[in-house]
Short mmCIF file of C-alpha atoms in Angstrom, two decimals:
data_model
loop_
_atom_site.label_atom_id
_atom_site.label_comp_id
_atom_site.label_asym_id
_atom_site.label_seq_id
_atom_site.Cartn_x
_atom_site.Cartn_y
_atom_site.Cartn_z
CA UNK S 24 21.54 2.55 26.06
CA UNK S 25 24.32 2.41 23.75
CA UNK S 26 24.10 3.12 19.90
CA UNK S 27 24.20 -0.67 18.11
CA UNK S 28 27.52 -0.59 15.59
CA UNK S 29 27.07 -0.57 11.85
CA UNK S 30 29.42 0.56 9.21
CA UNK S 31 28.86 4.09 8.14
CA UNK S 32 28.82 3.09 4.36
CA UNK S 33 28.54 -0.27 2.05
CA UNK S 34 27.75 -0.01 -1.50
CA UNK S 35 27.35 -3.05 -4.48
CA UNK S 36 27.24 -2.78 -7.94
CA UNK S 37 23.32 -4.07 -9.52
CA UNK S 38 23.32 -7.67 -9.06
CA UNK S 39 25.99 -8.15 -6.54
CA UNK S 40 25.49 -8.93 -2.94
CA UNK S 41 26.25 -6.61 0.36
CA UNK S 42 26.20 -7.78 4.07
CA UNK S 43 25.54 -5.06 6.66
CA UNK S 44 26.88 -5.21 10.46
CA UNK S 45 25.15 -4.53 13.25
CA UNK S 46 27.36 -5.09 17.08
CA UNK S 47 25.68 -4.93 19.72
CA UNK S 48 26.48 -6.50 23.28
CA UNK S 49 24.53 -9.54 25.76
CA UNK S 50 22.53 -7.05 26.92
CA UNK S 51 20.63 -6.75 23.34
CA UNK S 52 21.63 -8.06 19.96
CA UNK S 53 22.90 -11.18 21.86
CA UNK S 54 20.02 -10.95 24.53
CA UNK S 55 17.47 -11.67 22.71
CA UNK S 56 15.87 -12.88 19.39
CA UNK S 57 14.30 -9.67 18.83
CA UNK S 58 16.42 -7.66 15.87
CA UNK S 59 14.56 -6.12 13.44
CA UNK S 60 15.97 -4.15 10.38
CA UNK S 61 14.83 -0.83 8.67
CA UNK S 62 15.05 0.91 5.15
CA UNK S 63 14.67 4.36 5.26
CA UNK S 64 14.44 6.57 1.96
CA UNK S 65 14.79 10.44 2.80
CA UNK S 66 12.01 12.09 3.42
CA UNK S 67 10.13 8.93 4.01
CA UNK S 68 8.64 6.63 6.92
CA UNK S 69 11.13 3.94 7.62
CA UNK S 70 10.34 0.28 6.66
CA UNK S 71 10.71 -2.86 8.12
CA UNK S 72 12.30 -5.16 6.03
CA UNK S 73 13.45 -8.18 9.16
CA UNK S 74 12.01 -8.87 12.13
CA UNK S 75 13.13 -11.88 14.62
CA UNK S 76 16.65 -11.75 13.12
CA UNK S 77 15.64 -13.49 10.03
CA UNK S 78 11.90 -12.99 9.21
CA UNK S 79 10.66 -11.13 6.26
CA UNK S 80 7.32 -9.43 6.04
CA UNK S 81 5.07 -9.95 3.28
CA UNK S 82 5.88 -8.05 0.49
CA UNK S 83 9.59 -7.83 1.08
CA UNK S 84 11.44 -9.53 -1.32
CA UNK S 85 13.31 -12.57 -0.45
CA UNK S 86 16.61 -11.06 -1.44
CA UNK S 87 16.71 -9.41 1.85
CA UNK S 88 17.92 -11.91 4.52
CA UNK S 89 18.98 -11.87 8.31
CA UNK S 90 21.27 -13.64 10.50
CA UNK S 91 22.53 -13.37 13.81
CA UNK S 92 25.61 -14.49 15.75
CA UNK S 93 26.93 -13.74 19.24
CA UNK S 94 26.07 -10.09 19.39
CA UNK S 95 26.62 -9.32 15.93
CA UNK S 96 23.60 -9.63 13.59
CA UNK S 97 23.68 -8.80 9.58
CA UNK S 98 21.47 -8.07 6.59
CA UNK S 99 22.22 -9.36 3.62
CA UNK S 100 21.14 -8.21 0.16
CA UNK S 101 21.40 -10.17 -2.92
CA UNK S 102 20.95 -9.16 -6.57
CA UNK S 103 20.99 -5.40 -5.60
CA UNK S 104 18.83 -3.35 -7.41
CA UNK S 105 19.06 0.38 -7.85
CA UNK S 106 15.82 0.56 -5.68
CA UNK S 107 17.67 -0.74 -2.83
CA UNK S 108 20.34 2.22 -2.38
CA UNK S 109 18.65 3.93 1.16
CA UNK S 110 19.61 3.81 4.34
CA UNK S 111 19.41 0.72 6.53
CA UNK S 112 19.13 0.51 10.16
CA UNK S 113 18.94 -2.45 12.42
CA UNK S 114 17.38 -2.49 15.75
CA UNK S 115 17.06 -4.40 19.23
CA UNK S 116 14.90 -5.15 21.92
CA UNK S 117 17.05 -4.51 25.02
CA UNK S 118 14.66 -5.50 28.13
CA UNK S 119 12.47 -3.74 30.38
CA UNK S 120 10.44 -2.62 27.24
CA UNK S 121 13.16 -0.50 25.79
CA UNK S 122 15.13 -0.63 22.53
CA UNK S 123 18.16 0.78 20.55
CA UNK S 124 19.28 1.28 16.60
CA UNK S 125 22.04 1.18 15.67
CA UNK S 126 23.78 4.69 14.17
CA UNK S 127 22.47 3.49 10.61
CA UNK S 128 24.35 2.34 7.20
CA UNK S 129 24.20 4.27 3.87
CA UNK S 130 23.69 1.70 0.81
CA UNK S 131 25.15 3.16 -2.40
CA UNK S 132 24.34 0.96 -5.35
CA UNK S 133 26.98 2.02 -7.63
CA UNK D 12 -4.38 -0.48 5.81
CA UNK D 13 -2.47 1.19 8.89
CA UNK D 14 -1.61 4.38 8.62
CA UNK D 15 -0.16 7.13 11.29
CA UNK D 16 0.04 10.42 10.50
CA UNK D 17 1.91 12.73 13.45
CA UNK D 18 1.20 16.48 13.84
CA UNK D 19 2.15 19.50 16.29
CA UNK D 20 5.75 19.66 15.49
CA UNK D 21 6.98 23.60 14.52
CA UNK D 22 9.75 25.74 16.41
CA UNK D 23 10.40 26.73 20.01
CA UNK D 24 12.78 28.62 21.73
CA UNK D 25 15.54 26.35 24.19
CA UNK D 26 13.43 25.51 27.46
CA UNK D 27 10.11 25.77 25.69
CA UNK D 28 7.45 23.04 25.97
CA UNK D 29 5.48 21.32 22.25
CA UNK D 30 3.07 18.50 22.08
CA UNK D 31 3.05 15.78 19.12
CA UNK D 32 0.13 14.07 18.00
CA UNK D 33 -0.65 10.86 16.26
CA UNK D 34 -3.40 9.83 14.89
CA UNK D 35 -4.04 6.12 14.04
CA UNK D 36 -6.32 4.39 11.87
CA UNK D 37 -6.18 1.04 9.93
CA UNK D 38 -5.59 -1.38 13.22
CA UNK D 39 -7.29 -2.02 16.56
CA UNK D 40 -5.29 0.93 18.35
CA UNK D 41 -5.66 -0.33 21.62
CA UNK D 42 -4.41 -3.75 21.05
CA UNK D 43 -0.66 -2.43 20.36
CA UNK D 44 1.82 -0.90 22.28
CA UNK D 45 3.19 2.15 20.93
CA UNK D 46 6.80 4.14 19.97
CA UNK D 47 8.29 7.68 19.35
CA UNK D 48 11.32 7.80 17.43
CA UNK D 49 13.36 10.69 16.35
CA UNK D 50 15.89 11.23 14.06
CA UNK D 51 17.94 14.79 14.41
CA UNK D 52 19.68 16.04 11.31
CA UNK D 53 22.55 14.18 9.27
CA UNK D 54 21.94 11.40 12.54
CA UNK D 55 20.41 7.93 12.61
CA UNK D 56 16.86 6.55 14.55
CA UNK D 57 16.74 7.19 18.27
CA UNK D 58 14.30 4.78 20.09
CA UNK D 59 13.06 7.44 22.63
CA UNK D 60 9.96 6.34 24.47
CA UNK D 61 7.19 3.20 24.23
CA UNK D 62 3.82 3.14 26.01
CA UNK D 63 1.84 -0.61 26.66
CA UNK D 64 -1.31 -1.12 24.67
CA UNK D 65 -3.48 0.07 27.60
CA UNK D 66 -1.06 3.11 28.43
CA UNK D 67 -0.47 1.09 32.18
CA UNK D 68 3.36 1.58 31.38
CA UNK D 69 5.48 4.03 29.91
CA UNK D 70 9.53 3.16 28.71
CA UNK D 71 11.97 5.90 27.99
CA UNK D 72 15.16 6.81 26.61
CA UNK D 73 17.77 8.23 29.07
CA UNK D 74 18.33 10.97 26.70
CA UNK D 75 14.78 12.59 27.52
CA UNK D 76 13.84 10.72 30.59
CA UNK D 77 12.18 13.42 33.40
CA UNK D 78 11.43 15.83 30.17
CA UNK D 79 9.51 13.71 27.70
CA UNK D 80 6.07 12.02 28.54
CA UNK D 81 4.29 9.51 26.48
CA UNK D 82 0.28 9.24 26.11
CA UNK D 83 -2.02 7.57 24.85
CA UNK D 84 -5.93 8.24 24.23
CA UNK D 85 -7.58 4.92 22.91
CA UNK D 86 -10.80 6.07 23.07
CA UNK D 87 -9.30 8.75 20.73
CA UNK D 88 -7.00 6.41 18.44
CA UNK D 89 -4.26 8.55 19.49
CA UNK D 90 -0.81 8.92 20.60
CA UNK D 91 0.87 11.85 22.45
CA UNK D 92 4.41 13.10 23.27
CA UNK D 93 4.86 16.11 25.76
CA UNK D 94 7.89 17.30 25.27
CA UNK D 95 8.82 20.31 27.90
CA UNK D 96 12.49 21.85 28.80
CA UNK D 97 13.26 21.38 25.40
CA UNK D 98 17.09 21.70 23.93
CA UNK D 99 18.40 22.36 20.51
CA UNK D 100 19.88 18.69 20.42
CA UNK D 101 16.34 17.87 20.71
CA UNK D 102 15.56 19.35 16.97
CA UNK D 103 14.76 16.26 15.26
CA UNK D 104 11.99 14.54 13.20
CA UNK D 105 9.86 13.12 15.58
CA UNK D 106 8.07 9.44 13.86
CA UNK D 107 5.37 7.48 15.57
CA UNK D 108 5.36 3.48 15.34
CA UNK D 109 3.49 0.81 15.62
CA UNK D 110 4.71 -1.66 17.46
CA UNK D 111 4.02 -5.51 15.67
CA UNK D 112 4.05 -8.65 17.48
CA UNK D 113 7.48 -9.24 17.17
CA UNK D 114 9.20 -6.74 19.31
CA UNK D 115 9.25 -4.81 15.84
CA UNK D 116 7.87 -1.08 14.81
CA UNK D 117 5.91 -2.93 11.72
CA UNK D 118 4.40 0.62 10.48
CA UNK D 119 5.72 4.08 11.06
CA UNK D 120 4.35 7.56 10.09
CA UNK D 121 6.02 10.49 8.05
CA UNK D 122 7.31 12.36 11.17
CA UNK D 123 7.13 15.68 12.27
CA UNK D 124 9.89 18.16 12.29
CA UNK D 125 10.48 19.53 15.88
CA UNK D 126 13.13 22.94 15.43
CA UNK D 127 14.44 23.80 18.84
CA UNK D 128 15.92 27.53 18.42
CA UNK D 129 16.11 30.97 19.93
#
């Protein structure tokens, strides 16, 4: 039950694009179709913003996008908005009804 | 619309024993499996334990395995966590989540802060 891998810190200026990281190994990330990603504000309940790699909710905006490859998947936000800076976490299923985040990534929007 | 609102978190001394609470409302609680997730300060989400929709199977997290237990009353609309020999690398906010069809937590609560000290 390893911590997933994401970078401690990405930051974008408004309008620009940032990818987030998320490593995991066969036994998760690349295990299964089942990473979902969360925004967390401070203070706040945590959001899900993916689910199934590359599914949005309704009412998150379609500038948040997924992707998966190997055991690596990312999150992808486009036209950043100051709204966006948070932290982001991704998460996996990893069998036997079990699952594991990854340590977490703090967006700056500069 | 869902919402999950956790309660019974406060401070006990190293070894001590709390129970969290989480009330449900806004969704067909027995229908979903449930989740407790922490996050201790300046640190990221823990996954920690998961409980089936009818409570006939209970998942946890190595970290509190053989300390934590995970309940749930449907007939209640609520979710439990026992936590007992607690540790001071347990203090943590302690969330609730709904799990969504997806292998997702689609809706989480506020948390509760749990302060393990002597």
């Amino acid at each position: 039950q390893s911590a997933l891998t994401q970078p401690r810190s990405v930051s974008g200026s408004p309008g620009q694009s940032v990818t987030i990281s998320c490593t995991g190994t066969s036994s998760d990330v690349g295990g299964y179709n089942y990473v979902s990603w969360y925004q967390h504000h401070p203070g706040k309940a945590p959001k899900l913003m993916i689910y199934d790699v590359n599914k949005r909710p309704s009412g998150v905006p379609a500038r948040f996008s997924g992707s998966e490859s190997g055991n690596t998947a990312s999150l992808t936000i486009s036209g950043l908005q100051t709204e966006d800076e948070a932290d982001y976490y991704c998460c996996s299923y990893a069998g036997s009804y079990t699952w594991v985040f990854g340590g977490g990534t703090k967006l700056t929007v500069l | 619309q869902v919402h999950l609102v956790e309660s019974g978190g406060g401070v006990v001394q190293p070894g001590g024993s709390l129970r969290l609470s989480c009330a449900a409302s806004g969704f067909t609680f027995s229908n979903y499996g449930m989740h407790w997730v922490r996050q201790a300060p300046g640190k990221g989400l823990e996954w920690m334990a998961s409980i089936r929709y009818d409570g006939s199977n209970k998942y946890y997290a190595d970290s509190v395995k053989g300390r934590f237990t995970i309940s749930r009353d449907n007939s209640k609309n609520t979710l439990y966590l026992q936590m007992n020999s607690l540790r001071a690398e347990d203090t943590a906010v302690y969330y609730c989540a709904k799990e969504g069809a997806n292998r997702d937590l689609d809706y989480w609560g506020q948390g509760t802060l749990v302060t393990v000290s002597s």
